[in-house]
XYZ file of C-alpha atoms in Angstrom:
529
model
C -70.655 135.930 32.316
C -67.687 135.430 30.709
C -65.619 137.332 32.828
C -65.744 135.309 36.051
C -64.473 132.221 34.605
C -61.479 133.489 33.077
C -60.474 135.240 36.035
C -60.635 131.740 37.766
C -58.545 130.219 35.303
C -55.692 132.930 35.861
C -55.987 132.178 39.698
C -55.726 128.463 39.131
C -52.580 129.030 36.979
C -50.885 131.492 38.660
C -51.496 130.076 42.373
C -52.052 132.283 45.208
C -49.275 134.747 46.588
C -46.419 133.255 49.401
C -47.754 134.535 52.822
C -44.885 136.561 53.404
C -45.666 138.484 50.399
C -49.555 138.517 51.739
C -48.438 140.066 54.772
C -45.758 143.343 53.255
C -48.714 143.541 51.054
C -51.102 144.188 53.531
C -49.068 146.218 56.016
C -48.426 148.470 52.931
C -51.536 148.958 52.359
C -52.666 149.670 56.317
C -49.976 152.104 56.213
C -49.751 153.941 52.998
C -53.598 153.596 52.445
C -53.829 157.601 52.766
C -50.906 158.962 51.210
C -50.730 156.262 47.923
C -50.931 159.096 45.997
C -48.336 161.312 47.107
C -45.667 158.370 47.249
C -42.888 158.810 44.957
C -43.350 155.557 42.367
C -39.270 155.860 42.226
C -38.492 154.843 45.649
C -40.735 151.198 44.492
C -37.800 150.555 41.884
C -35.729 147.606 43.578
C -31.802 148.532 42.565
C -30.244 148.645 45.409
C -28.386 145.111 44.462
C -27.304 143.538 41.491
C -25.912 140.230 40.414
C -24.307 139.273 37.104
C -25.233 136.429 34.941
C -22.932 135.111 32.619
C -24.823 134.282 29.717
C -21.908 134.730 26.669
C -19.910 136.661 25.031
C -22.875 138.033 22.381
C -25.700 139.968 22.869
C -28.621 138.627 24.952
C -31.646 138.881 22.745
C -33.967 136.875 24.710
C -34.915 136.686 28.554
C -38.074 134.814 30.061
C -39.172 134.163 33.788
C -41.900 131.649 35.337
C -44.529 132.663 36.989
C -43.166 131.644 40.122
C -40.135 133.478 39.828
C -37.786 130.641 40.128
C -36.697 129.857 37.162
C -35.050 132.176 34.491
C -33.845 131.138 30.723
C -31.864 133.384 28.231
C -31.241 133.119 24.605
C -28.920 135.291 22.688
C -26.952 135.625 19.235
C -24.964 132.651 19.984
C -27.897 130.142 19.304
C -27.347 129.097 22.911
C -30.654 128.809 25.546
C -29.601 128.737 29.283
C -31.749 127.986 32.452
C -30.898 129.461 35.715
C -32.478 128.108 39.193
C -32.162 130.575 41.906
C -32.971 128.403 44.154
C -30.275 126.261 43.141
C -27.369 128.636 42.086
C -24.756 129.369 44.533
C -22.646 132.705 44.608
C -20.706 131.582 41.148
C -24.043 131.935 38.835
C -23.716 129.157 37.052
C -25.958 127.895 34.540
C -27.417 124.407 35.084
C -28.438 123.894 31.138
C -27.355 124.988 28.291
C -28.673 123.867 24.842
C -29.350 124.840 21.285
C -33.225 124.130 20.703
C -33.031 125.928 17.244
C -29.657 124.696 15.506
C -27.600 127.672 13.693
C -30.272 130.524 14.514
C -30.542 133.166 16.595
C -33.163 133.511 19.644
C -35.035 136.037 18.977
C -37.704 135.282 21.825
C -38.235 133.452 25.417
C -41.463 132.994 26.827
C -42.790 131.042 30.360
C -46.592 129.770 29.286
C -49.134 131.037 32.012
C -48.546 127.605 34.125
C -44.421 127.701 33.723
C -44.283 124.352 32.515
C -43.483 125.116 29.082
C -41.241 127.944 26.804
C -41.907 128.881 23.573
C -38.820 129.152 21.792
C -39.115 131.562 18.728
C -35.488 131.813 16.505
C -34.909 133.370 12.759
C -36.361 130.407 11.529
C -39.790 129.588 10.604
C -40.860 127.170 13.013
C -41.461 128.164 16.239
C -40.739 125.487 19.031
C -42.314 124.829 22.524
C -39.856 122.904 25.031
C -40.483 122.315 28.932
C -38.891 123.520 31.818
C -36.134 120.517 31.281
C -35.313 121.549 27.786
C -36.547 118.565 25.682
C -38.695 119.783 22.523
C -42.575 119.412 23.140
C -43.831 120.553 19.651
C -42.595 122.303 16.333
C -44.898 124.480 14.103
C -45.267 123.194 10.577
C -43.220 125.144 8.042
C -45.946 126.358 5.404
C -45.824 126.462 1.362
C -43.777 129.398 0.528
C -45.133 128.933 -3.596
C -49.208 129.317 -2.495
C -50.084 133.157 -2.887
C -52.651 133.222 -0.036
C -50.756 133.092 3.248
C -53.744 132.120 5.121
C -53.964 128.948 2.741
C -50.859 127.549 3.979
C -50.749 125.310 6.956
C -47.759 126.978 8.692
C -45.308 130.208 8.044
C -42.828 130.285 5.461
C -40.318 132.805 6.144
C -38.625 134.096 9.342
C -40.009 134.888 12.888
C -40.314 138.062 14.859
C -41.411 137.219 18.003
C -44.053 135.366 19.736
C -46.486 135.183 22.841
C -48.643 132.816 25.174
C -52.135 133.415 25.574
C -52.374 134.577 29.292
C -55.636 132.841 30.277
C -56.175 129.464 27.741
C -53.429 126.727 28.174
C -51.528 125.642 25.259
C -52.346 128.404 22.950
C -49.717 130.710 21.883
C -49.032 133.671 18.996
C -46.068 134.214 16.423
C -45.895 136.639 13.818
C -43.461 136.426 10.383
C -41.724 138.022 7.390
C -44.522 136.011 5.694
C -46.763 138.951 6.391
C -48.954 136.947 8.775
C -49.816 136.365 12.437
C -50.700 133.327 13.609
C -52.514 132.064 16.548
C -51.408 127.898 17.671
C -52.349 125.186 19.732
C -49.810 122.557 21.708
C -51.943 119.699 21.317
C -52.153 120.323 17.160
C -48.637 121.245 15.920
C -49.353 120.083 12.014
C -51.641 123.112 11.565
C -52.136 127.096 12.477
C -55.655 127.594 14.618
C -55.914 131.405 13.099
C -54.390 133.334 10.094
C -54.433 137.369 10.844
C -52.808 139.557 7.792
C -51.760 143.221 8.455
C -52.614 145.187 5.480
C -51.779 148.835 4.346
C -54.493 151.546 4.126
C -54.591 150.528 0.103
C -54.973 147.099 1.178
C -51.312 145.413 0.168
C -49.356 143.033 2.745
C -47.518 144.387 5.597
C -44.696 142.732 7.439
C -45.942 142.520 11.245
C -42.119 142.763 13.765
C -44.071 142.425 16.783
C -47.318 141.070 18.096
C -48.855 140.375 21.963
C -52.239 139.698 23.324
C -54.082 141.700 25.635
C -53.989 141.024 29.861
C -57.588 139.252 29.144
C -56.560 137.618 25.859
C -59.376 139.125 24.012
C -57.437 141.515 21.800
C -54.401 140.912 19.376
C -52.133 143.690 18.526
C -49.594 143.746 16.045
C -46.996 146.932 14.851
C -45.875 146.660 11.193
C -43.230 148.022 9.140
C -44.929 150.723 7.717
C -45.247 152.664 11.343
C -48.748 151.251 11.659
C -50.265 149.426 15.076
C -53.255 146.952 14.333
C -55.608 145.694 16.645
C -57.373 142.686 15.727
C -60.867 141.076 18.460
C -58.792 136.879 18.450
C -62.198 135.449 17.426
C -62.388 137.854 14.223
C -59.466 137.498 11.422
C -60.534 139.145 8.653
C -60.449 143.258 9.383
C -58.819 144.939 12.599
C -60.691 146.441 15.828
C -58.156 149.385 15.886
C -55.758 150.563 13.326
C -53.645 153.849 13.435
C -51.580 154.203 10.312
C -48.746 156.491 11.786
C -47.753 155.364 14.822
C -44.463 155.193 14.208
C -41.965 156.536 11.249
C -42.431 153.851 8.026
C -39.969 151.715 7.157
C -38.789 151.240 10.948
C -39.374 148.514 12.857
C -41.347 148.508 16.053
C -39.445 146.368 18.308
C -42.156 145.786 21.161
C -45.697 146.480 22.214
C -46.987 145.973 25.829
C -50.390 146.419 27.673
C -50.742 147.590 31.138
C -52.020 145.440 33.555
C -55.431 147.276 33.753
C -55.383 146.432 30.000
C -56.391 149.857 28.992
C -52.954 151.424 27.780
C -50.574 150.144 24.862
C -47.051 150.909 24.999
C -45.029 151.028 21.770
C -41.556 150.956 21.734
C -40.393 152.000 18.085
C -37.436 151.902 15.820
C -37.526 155.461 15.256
C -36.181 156.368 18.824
C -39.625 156.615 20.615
C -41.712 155.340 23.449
C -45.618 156.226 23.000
C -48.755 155.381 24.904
C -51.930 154.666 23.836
C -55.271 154.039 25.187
C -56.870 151.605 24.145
C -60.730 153.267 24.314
C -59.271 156.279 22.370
C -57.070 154.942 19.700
C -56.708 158.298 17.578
C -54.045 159.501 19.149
C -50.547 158.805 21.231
C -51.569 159.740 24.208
C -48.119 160.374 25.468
C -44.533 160.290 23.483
C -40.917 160.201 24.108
C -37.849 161.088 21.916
C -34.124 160.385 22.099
C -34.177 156.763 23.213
C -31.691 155.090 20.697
C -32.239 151.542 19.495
C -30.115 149.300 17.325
C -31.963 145.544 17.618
C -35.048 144.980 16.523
C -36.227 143.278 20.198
C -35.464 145.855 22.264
C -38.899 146.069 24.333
C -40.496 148.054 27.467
C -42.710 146.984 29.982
C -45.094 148.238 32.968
C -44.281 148.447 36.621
C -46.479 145.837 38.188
C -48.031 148.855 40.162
C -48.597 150.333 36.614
C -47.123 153.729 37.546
C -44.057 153.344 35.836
C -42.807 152.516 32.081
C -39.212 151.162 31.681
C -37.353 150.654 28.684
C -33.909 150.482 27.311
C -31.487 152.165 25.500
C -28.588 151.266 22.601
C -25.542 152.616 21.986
C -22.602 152.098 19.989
C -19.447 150.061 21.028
C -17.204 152.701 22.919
C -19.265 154.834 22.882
C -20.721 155.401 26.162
C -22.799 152.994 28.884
C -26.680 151.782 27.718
C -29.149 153.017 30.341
C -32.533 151.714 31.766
C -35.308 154.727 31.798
C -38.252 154.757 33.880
C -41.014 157.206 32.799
C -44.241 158.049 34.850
C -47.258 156.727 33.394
C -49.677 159.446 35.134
C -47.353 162.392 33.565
C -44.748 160.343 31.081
C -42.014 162.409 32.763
C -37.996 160.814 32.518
C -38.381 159.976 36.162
C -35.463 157.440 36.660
C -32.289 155.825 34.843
C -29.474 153.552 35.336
C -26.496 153.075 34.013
C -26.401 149.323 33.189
C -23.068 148.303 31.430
C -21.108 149.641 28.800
C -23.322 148.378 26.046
C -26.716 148.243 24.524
C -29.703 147.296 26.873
C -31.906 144.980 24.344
C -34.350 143.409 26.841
C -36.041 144.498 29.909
C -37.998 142.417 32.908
C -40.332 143.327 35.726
C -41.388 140.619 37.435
C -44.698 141.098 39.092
C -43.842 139.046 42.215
C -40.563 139.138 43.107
C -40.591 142.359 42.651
C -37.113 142.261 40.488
C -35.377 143.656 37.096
C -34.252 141.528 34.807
C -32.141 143.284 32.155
C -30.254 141.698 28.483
C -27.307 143.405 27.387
C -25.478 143.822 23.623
C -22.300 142.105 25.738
C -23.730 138.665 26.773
C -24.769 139.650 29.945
C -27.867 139.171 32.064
C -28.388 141.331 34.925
C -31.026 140.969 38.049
C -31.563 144.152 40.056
C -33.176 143.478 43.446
C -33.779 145.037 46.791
C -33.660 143.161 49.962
C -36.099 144.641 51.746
C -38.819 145.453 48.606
C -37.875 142.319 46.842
C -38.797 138.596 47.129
C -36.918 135.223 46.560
C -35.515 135.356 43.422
C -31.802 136.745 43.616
C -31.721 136.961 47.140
C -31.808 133.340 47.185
C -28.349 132.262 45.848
C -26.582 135.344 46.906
C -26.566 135.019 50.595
C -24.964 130.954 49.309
C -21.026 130.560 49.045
C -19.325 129.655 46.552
C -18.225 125.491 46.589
C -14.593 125.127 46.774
C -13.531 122.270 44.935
C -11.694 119.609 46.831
C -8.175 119.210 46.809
C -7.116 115.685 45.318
C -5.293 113.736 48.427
C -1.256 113.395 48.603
C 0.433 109.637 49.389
C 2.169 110.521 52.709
C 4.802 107.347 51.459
C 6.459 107.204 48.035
C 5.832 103.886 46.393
C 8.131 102.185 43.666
C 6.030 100.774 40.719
C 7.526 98.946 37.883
C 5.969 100.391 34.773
C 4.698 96.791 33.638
C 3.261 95.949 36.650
C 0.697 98.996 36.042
C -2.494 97.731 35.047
C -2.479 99.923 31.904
C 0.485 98.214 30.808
C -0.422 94.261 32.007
C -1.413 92.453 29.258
C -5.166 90.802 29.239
C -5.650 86.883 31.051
C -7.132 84.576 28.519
C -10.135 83.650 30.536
C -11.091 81.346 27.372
C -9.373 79.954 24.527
C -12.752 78.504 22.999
C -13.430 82.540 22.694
C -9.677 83.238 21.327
C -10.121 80.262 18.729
C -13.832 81.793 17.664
C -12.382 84.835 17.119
C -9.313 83.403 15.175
C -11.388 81.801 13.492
C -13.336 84.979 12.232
C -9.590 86.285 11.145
C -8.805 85.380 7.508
C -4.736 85.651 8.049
C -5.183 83.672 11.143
C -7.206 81.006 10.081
C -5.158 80.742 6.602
C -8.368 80.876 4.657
C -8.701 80.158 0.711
C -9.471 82.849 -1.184
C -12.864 82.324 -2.350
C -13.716 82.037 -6.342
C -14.007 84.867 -8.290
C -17.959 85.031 -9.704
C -18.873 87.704 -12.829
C -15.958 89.567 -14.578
C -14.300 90.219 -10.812
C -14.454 91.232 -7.205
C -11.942 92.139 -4.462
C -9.022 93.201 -6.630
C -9.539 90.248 -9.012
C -10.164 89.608 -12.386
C -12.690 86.458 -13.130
C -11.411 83.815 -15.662
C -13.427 84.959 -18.779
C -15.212 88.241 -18.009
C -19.193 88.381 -18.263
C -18.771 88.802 -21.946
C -17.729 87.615 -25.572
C -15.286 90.995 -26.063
C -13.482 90.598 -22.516
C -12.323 86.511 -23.301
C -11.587 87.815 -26.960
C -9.694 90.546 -25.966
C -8.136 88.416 -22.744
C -7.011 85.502 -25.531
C -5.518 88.757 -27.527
C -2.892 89.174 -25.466
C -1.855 86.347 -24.965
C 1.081 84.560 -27.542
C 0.846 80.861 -28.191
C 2.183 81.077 -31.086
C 5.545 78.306 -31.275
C 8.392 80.061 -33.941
C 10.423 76.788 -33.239
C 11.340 74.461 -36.259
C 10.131 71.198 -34.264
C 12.910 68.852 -36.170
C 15.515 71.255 -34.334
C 13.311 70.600 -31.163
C 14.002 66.989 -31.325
C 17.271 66.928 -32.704
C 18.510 69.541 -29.812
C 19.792 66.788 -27.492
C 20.857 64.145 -30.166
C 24.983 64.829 -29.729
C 24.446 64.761 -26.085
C 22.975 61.602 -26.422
C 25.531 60.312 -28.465
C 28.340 61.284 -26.735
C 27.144 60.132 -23.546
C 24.309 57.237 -23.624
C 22.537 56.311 -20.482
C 18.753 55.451 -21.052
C 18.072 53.846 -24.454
C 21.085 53.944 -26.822
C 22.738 50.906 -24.531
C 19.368 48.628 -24.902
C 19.884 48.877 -28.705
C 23.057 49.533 -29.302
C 23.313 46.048 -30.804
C 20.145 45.746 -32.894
C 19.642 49.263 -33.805
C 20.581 50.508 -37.484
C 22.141 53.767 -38.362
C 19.989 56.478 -38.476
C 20.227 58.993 -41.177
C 18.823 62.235 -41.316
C 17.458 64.373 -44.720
C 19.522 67.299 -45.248
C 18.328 70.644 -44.019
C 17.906 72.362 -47.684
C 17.665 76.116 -47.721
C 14.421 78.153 -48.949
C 15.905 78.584 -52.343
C 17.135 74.746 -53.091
C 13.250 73.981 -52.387
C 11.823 76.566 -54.735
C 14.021 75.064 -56.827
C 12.901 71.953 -56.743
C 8.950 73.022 -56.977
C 7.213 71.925 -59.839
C 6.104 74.672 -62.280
C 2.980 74.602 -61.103
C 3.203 75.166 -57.406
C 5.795 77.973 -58.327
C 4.043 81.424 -57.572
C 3.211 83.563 -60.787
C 4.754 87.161 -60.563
């Protein structure tokens, strides 16, 4: 019962097929309907074509596609998300957006939600971001409390991010696991809290650090591969112990950079840091039921995928700088035989895309650069759009057929402004304090602007103030007077004249010295030795 409507759901997302693709569809089938199984699933692999995307100059860590197909975004070391519109692009490649959603970290993960109106943005920070297809932020997970000792008492994570996921069938949910030791299932519409707490744990029962996590094709199932080699398997409506749980999946201590279900949900691909690719089923989860050596990998995202026929595996490969080209390598599912490889670019291949309906390869490199690999004839939309579009030349600025002679000041740039008011001008002037010639204001408190107030605030600035300054008068004031008394005898002007009649003689004490008058002291006032 529950079946039916989720399978709606996915149809209502998703939206039925273009008919073009209806009809190579069916006249595939009509034809090949008898020999399906003794078709080669290499001649399916559409790289006949490739185009080049530009993304930077550091390594692409992050690629996601729309459902539809039309739309593709990157992220890489460089902190920099771009969006690409086929439809839109012309034969130069160009980016339409570019942004930083996550400041100064690097993009660890891209992913289209099931309706391809929102990407979850996942960075080396804690808080994971959703964003729409225009860029502008939607939501940000709550960072949790790194000091509480129960992870799955916190409302958020509290150390850095791995990698996350959408839930395929319910809208708005999404997945992100952490170096908190935790995996954590979200909701859109409730950013300030976690819906679900899952915690890897050892065989002995200690904390585990999850490095990649991905629900099942039906959403049912949660798996997780931790540092310690092992894959979990948790049911999403029970947190507390795993469904499945195979402690030596991969070497310990490396980390498992991707795990992937098939589109018949029944087989698990693991893509480890030891250098492997292994299979699993699902229904018998003893054992590997396939595994494959030698495939070198230096980033901790590099990831594999199905074929969406589910006949073929396809993953990449690392190598160091100069030291050969990183390949893409197909491997049967049926037999897990090296089948196919190509030589992408002289560089590591970190992420890898097989896009169910337009039938085309996405591909990340360690070099910033983001190739599609299409066929015309197996492929749909997608590349083939903006190829077959030419490049816009830019125009060429027109030339004056007739020389013209411009004085420099009769150049605009170089006119000086018309007053259009002078009630303006004089407001303005007015606001000028050289212009206007306005008073310096009084100084309030002990002093402002430069200034020093009269007094101070207190008793110890006016004392100190007064200190300095000498009013003390040295001068004998009979020598004050008597400074201009020969000038006015030799030459009287304002009052000698008036009484020079009626006025007697004046005579003046003699100056005695300091001695004479302690001479004539009495005994008393003289000062005892």
């Amino acid at each position: 019962m529950m079946k039916e409507p989720s399978n709606r759901i996915e149809e209502d997302i998703l939206g039925p097929l273009p008919p073009p693709l209806y009809e190579e569809v069916e006249e595939d089938d009509d034809d090949d309907g008898d020999s399906e199984e003794e078709e080669n699933p290499v001649q399916k692999i559409p790289d006949s074509h490739e185009i080049t995307l530009k993304h930077g100059t550091k390594t692409v860590s992050a690629l996601g596609l729309d459902p539809s197909g039309a739309r593709l975004v990157t992220g890489g070391y460089d902190y920099d998300v771009k969006f690409w519109d086929f439809a839109g692009m012309d034969a130069s490649f160009k980016a339409f957006r570019s942004l930083q959603p996550c400041e100064c970290h690097q993009i660890k993960s891209l992913q289209y939600s099931n309706t391809g109106d929102m990407i979850l943005v996942v960075s080396g920070s804690s808080q994971a971001k959703v964003i729409d297809r225009d860029g502008f932020e939607v939501m940000e997970c709550i960072k949790g409390d790194q000091y509480i000792v129960d992870m799955a008492n916190t409302k958020g994570h509290t150390a850095m991010l791995h990698t996350g996921s959408w839930h395929p069938k319910i809208k708005g949910e999404f997945m992100t696991c952490s170096n908190d030791a935790t995996v954590r299932t979200w909701e859109v519409e409730n950013p300030r809290k976690q819906r679900s707490v899952f915690k890897p744990r050892t065989m002995q029962g200690k904390k585990v650090i999850p490095t990649t996590c991905t629900y099942s094709r039906d959403g049912n199932l949660i798996a997780a591969a931790c540092q310690n080699g092992s894959i979990q398997i948790w049911d999403r409506n029970l947190t507390v112990h795993p469904k499945f749980h195979y402690k030596q999946a991969h070497d310990p201590g490396t980390d498992t950079s991707c795990v992937a279900f098939s589109y018949d949900g029944n087989v698990l691909a693991s893509r480890g840091g030891d250098d492997t690719l292994k299979l699993w089923d699902i229904r018998q989860f003893n054992k590997p039921l396939f595994s494959a050596s030698g495939l070198p990998t230096l980033f901790p995202m590099t990831d594999c995928c199905f074929s969406p026929d589910d006949k073929l595996i396809v993953t990449g490969t690392s190598v160091q700088r100069g030291c050969g080209s990183g390949k893409l390598v197909f491997f049967e599912r049926r037999t897990f035989q090296r089948v196919y490889e190509i030589d992408i670019t002289d560089a590591s291949v970190v992420r890898c895309l097989w896009h169910p309906k337009l039938n085309q390869i996405m591909v990340g490199t360690g070099n910033g650069l983001a190739k599609v690999y299409y066929d015309p004839n197996k492929s749909q939309r997608g590349a083939k759009l903006c190829v077959v579009k030419t490049q816009r030349k830019a125009k060429q600025a027109e030339t004056l057929t007739q020389d013209y002679i411009i004085t420099p000041h009769a150049l605009p740039m170089f006119r000086e402004p018309r007053q259009r008011s002078t009630r303006k001008q004089l407001e303005k002037d007015r606001l000028d304090p050289l212009k206007s010639h306005k008073p310096e204001p009084p100084v309030a408190g002990p002093g402002r602007g430069g200034r020093v107030g009269t007094h101070g605030g207190t008793l110890s600035s006016y004392i100190v103030k007064n200190i300095a300054l000498d009013k003390t008068d040295d001068s004998n004031p009979r020598e004050a007077i008597l400074r201009h008394a020969k000038a006015a005898e030799d030459n009287p002007y304002w009052v000698s004249p008036a009484y020079s009649k009626t006025q007697p003689k004046t005579m003046f004490a003699q100056v005695e010295s300091d001695d004479e008058e302690a001479k004539n002291e009495p005994e008393w006032k003289k000062r005892k030795i």
